[in-house]
Tab-separated table of C-alpha atoms in Angstrom:
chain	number	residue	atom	x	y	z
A	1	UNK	CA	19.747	-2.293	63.220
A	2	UNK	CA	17.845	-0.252	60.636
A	3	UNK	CA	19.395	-1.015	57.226
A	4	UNK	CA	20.759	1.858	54.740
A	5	UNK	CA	18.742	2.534	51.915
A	6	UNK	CA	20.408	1.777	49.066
A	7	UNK	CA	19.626	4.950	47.563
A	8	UNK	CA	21.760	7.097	50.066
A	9	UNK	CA	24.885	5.209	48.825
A	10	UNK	CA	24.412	6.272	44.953
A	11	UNK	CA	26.441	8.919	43.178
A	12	UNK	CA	25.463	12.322	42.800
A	13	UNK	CA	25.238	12.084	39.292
A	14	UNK	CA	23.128	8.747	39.242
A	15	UNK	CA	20.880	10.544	41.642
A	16	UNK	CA	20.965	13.228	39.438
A	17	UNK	CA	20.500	11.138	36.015
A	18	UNK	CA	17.381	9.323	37.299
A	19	UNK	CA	15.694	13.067	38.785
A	20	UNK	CA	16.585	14.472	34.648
A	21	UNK	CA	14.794	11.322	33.321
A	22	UNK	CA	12.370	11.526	35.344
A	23	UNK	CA	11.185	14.585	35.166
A	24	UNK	CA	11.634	14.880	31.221
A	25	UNK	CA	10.457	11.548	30.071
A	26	UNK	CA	7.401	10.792	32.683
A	27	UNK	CA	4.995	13.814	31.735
A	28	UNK	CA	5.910	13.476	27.867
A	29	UNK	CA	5.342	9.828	27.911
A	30	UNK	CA	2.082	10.815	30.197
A	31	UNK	CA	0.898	13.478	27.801
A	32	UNK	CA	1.653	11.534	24.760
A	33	UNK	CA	-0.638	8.626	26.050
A	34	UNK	CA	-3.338	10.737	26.421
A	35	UNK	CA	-2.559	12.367	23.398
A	36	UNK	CA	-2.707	9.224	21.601
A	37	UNK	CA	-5.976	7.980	23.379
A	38	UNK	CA	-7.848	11.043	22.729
A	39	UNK	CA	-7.173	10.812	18.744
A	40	UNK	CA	-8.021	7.805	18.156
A	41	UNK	CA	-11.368	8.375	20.046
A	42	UNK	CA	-11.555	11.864	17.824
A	43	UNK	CA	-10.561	9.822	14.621
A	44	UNK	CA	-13.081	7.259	15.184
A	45	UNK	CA	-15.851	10.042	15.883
A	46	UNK	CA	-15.020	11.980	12.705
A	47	UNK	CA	-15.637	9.346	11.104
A	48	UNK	CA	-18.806	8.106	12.710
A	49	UNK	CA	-20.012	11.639	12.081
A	50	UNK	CA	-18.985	11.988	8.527
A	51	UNK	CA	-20.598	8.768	7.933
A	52	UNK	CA	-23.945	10.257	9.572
A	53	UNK	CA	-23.680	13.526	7.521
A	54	UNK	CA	-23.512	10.835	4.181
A	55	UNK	CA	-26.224	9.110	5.298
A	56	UNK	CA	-28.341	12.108	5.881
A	57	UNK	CA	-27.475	13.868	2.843
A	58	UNK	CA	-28.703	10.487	0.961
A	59	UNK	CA	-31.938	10.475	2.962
A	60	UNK	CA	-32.752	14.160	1.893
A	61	UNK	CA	-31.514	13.642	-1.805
A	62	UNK	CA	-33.284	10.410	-2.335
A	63	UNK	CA	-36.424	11.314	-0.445
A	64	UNK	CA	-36.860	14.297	-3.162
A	65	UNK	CA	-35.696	12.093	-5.942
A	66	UNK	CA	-38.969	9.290	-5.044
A	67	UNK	CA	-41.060	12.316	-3.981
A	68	UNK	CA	-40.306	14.297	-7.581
A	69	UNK	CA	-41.117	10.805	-9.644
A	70	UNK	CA	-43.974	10.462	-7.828
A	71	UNK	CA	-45.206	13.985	-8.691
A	72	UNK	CA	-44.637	12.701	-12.596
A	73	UNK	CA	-46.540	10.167	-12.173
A	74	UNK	CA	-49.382	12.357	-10.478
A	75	UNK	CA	-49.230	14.854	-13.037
A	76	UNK	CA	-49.758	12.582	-15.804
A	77	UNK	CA	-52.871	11.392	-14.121
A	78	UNK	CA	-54.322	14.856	-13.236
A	79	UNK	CA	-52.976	16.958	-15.956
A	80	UNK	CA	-55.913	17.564	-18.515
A	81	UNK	CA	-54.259	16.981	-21.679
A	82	UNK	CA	-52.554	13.978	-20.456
A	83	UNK	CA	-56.125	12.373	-19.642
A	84	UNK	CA	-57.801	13.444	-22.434
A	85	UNK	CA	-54.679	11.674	-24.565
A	86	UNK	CA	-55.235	8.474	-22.765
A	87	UNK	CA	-59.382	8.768	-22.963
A	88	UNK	CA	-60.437	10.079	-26.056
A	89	UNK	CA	-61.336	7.727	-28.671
A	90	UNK	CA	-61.104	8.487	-32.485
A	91	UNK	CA	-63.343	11.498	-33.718
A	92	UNK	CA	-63.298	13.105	-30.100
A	93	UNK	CA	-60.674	14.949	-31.283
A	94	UNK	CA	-58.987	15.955	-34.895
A	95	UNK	CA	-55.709	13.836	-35.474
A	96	UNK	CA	-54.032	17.704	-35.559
A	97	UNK	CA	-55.107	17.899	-32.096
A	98	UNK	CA	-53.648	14.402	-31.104
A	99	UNK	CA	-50.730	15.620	-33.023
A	100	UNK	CA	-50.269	18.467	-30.817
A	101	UNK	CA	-51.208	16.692	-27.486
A	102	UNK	CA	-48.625	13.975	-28.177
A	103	UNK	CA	-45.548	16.885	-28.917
A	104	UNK	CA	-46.709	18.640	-26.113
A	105	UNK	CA	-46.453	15.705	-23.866
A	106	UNK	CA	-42.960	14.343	-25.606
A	107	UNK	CA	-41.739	18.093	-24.701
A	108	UNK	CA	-42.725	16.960	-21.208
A	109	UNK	CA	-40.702	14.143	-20.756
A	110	UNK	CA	-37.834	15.050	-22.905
A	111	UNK	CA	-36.872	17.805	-19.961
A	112	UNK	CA	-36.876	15.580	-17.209
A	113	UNK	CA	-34.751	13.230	-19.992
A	114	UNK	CA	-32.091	15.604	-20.396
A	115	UNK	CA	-32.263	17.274	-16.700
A	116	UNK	CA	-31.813	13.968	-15.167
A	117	UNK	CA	-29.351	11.504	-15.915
A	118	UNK	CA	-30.435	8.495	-13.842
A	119	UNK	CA	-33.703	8.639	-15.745
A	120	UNK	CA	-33.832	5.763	-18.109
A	121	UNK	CA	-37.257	5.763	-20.341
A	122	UNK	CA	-40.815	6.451	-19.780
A	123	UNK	CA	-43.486	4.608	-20.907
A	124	UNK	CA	-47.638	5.793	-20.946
A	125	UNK	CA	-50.120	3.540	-22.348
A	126	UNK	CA	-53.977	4.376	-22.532
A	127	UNK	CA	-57.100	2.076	-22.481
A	128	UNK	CA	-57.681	3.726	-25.683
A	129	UNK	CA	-54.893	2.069	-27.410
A	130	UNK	CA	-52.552	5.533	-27.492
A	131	UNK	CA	-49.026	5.385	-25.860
A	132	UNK	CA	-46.336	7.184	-25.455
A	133	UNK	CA	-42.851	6.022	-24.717
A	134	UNK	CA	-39.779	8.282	-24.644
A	135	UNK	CA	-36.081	7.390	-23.237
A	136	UNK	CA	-34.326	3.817	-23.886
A	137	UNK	CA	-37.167	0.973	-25.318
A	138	UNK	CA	-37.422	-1.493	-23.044
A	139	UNK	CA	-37.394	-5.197	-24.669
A	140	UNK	CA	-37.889	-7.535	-21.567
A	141	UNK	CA	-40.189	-5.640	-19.417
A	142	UNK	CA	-40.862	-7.521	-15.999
A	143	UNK	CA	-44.220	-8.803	-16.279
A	144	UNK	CA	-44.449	-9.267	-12.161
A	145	UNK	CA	-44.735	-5.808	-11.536
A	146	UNK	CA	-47.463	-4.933	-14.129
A	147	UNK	CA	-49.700	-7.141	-12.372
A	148	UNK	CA	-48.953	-6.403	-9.046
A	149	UNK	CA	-49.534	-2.629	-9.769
A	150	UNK	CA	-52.730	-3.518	-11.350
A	151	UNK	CA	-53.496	-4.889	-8.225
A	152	UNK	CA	-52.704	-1.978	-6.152
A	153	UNK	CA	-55.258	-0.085	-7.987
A	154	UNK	CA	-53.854	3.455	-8.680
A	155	UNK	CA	-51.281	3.244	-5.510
A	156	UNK	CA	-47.558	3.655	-6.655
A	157	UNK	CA	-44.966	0.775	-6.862
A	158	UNK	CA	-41.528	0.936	-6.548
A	159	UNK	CA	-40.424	-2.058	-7.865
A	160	UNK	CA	-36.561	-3.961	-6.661
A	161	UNK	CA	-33.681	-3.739	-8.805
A	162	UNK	CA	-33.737	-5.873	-11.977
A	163	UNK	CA	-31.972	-6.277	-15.334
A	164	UNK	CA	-33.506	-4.921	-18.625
A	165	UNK	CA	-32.498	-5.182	-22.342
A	166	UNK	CA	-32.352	-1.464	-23.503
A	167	UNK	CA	-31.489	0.640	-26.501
A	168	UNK	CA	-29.978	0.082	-30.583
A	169	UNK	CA	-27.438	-2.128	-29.664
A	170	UNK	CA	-29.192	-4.033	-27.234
A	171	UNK	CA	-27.771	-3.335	-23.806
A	172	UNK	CA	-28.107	-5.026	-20.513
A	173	UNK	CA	-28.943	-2.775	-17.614
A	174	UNK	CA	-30.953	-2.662	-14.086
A	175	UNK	CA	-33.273	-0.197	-13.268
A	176	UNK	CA	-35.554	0.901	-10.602
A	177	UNK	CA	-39.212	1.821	-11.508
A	178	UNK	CA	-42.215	3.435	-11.315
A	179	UNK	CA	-45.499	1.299	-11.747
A	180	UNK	CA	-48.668	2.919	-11.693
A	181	UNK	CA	-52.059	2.330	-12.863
A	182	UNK	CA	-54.249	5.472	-14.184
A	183	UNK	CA	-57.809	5.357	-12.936
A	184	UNK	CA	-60.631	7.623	-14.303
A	185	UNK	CA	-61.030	10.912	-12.144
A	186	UNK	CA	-65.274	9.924	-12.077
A	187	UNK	CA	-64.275	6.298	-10.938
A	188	UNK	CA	-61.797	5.365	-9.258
A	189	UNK	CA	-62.288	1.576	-9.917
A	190	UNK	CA	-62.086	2.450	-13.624
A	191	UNK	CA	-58.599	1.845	-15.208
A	192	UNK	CA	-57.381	4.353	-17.793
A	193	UNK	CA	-54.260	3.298	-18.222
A	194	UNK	CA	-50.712	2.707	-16.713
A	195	UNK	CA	-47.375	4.868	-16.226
A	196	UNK	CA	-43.996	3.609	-15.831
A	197	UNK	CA	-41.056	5.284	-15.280
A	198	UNK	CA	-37.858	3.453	-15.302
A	199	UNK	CA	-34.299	4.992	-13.815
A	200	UNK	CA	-30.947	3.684	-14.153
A	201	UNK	CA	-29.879	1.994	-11.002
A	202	UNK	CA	-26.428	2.700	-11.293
A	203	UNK	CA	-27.010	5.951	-12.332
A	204	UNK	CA	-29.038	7.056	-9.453
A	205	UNK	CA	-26.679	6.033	-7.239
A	206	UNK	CA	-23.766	7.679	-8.672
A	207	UNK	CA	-25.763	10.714	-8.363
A	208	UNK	CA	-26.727	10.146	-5.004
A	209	UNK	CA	-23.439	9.671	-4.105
A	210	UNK	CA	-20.996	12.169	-5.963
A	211	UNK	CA	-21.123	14.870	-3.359
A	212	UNK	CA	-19.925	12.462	-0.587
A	213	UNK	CA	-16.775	11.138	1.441
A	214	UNK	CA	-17.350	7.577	0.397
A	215	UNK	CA	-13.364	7.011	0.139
A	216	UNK	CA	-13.504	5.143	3.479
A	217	UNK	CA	-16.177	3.675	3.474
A	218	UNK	CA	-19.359	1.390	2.095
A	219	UNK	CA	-22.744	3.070	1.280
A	220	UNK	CA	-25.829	0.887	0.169
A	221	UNK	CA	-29.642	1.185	0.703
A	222	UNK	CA	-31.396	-2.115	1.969
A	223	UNK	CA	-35.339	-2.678	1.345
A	224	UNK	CA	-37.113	-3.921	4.759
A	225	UNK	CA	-37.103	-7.468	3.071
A	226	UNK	CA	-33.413	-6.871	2.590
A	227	UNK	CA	-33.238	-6.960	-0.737
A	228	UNK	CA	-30.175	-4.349	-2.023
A	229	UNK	CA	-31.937	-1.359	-3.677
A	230	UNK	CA	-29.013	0.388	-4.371
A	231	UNK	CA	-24.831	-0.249	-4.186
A	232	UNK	CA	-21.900	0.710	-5.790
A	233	UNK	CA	-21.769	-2.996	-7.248
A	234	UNK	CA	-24.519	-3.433	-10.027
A	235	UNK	CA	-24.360	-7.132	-9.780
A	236	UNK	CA	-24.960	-6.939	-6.353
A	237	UNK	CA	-28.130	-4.624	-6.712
A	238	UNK	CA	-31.350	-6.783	-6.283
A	239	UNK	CA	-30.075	-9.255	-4.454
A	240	UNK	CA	-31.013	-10.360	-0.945
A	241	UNK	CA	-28.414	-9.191	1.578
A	242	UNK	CA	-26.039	-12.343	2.383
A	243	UNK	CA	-25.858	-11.469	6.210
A	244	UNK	CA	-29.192	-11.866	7.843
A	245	UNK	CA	-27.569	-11.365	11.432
A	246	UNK	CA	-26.399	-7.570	10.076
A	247	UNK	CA	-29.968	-7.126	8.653
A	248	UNK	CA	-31.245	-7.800	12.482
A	249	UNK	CA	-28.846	-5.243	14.012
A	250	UNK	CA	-29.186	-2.139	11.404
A	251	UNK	CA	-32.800	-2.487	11.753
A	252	UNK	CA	-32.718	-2.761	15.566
A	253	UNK	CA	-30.172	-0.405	16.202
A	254	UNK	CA	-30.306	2.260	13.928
A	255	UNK	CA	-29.001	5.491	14.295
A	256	UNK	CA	-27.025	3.974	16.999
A	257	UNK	CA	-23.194	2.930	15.427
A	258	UNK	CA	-22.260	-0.344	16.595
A	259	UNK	CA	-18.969	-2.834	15.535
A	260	UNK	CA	-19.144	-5.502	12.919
A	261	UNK	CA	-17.237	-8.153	11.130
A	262	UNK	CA	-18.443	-8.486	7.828
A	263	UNK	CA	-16.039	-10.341	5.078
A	264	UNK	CA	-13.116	-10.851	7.316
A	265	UNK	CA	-13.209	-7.125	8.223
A	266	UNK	CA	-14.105	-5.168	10.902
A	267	UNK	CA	-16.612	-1.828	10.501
A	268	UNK	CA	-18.616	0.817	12.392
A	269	UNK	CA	-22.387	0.548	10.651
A	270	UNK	CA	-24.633	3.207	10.631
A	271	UNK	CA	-27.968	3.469	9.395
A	272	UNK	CA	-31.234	5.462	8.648
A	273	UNK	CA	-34.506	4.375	7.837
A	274	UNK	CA	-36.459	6.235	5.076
A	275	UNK	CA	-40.056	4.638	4.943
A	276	UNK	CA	-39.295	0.740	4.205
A	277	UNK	CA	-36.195	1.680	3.217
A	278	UNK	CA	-32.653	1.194	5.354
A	279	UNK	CA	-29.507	3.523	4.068
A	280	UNK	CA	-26.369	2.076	5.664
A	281	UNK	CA	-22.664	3.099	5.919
A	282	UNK	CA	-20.412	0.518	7.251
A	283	UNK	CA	-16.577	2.713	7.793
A	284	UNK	CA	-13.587	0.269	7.779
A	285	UNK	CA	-11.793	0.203	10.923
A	286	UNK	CA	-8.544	-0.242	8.662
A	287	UNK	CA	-9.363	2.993	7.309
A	288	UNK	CA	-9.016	4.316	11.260
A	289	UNK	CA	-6.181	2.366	11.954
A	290	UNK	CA	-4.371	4.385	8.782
A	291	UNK	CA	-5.243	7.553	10.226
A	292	UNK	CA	-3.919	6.595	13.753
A	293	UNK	CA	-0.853	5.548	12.197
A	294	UNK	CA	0.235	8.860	11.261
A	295	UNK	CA	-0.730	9.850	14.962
A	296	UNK	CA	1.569	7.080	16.164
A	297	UNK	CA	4.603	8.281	14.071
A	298	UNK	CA	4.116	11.847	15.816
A	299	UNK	CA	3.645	10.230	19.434
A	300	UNK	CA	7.108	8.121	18.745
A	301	UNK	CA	8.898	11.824	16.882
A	302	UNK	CA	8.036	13.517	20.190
A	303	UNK	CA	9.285	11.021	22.854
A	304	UNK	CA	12.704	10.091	20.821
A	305	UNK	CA	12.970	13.878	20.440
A	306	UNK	CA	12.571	14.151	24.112
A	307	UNK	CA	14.743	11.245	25.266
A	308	UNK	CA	17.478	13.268	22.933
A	309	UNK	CA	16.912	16.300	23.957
A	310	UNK	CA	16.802	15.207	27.853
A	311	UNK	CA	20.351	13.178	27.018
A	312	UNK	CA	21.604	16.837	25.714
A	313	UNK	CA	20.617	18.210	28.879
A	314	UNK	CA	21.735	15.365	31.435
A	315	UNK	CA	25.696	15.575	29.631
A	316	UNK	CA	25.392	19.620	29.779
A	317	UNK	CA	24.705	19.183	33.410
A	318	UNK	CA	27.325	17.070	33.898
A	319	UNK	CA	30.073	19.159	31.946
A	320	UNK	CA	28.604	22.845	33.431
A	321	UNK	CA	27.330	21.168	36.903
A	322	UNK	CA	28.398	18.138	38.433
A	323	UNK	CA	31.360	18.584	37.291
A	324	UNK	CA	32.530	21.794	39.039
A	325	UNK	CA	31.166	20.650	41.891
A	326	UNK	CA	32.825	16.990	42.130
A	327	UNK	CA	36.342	19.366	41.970
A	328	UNK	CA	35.610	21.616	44.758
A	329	UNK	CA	33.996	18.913	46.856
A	330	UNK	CA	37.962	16.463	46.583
A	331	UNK	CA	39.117	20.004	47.582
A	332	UNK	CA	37.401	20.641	50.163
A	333	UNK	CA	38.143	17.037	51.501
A	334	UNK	CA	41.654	17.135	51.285
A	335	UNK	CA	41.932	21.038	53.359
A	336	UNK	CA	39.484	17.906	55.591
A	337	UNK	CA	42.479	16.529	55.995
A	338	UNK	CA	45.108	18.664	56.617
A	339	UNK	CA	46.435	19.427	52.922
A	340	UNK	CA	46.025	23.534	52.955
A	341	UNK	CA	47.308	23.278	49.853
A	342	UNK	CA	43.848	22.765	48.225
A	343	UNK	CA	42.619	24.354	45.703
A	344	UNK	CA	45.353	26.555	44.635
A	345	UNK	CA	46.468	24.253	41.720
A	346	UNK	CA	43.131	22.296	40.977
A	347	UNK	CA	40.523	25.325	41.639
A	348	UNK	CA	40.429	28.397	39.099
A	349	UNK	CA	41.767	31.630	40.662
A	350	UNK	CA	40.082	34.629	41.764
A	351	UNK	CA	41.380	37.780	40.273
A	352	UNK	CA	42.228	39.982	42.410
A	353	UNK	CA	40.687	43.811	43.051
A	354	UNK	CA	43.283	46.922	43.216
């Protein structure tokens, strides 16, 4: 013999109960899965793409900061009074006319002073003995970089990161400069003299920065020998980068985000390369995880709401439903069995029409 489901033997309203849940609670708790799924893959993107739209607007803003020092530096080699400053010798010219040269060439360098605030000193020096230095003195100039921009022969350096004694009190600070050697326009193997421009580390990153949704997120630029050219920490600036293994990825994989623990945390790194130079964003995954908590807290408002609100409906359909229809079905089972008497004491009456 074929056995009874057990489900033919339950109660209208269990039957009923488990149809209400059903159909209230399995497509909310569908649509909030997917719900939830979908923001935290839009979450994670937003940030991925903010952290691109950093990194770009870094590449563009230090790009024209280099490019724009460089052009100094080239018009103090090509510019005609700046030459003849740094070539004539005594009696070429009347110390009036030095006079005027060197106020004309102070006015120079006292508007890039003022119009830039990441730019630290200047300093010019001629083969003729004549100089020029405007900006914060610097006491312990690097001696490293002279020579190996001497030995680049007119080509510019940009030197690392390091630590300088500047202004009246002395002050310790790291800068980023300029070294260039000046070589005569009728020979080029012919030293003139040598520029250097100096700029504030910290300075030139808070200006490279201020504009941008950092909040979440780490933003640092890494020279290809991966020493750190610029970062929010100034003791960390010209230092080597302590994870080699990270180095290896951002410069294999940039452009393309990819996970990494770094420091006990977990990130999504980004990076872009500007000449030997890597600009990385690394965007805590806590940061996510914050954001998708707020998500969660609206998936678990709308599935207690619905569980509630399908509850309200289940006991309405119960009072305004079932229940009617439990009464006239013992009615209809007692006329069954004989009792004609149904209904006219337990079942409301029908008014009558005249």
């Amino acid at each position: 013999m074929r056995k009874k489901l057990p489900i033919k033997d339950w109660s209208l309203k269990t039957k009923s109960t488990i149809i209400f849940l059903c159909l209230a609670t399995l497509p909310i708790l569908a649509v909030s899965a997917i719900f939830f799924y979908q923001s935290n893959n839009i979450l994670r993107q937003q940030a991925l793409e903010t952290s691109n739209q950093n990194l770009s607007s870094i590449e563009a803003d230090l790009n024209n900061t280099m490019r724009e020092i460089e052009d100094i530096s080239e018009y103090i080699i090509y510019n005609n009074e700046f030459y003849q400053y740094l070539t004539f010798e005594d009696g070429e010219a009347t110390v009036e006319e030095f006079s005027n040269m060197n106020e004309n060439l102070r006015a120079f360098f006292t508007f890039h002073l003022t119009n830039k605030n990441y730019f630290q000193s200047v300093f010019i020096e001629g083969e003729n003995g004549r100089s020029i230095m405007m900006g914060d003195y610097i006491e312990n100039e690097n001696k490293k970089w002279i020579t190996a921009s001497r030995e680049r022969e007119g080509q510019v350096l940009w030197t690392d990161p390091y630590e300088v004694q500047t202004g009246f009190p002395t002050e310790e600070k790291k800068v980023i400069s300029l070294f260039r050697q000046i070589n005569s326009r009728y020979d080029f193997t012919n030293s003139i003299g040598e520029v250097r421009i100096h700029l504030n580390e910290q300075q030139l990153y808070d200006y490279l920065m201020s504009d941008l949704e950092n909040e979440s997120s780490d933003l640092f630029v890494l020279r290809e020998d991966g020493t750190l050219m610029l970062h929010a920490d100034k003791e960390t600036a010209g230092r080597s980068f302590s994870d080699q293994t990270l180095m290896r990825r951002i410069k294999n994989e940039q452009e393309e985000p990819f996970k990494y623990s770094y420091n006990g945390e977990d990130y999504y790194v980004s990076s872009k390369q500007l000449e030997d130079l890597y600009l990385v964003s690394m965007v805590k995954e806590s940061y996510i995880a914050t954001e998708l908590s707020n998500v969660r807290h609206i998936t678990a408002g709308i599935i207690i709401g619905t569980i509630i609100l399908s509850i309200l409906v289940i006991i309405g359909f119960f009072m305004f439903v079932l229940k009617p229809i439990g009464a006239l079905t013992r009615e209809i089972r007692r006329v069954e069995k004989g009792d004609f008497t149904a209904g006219s004491k337990s079942l409301p009456r029908m008014k009558s029409e005249h």
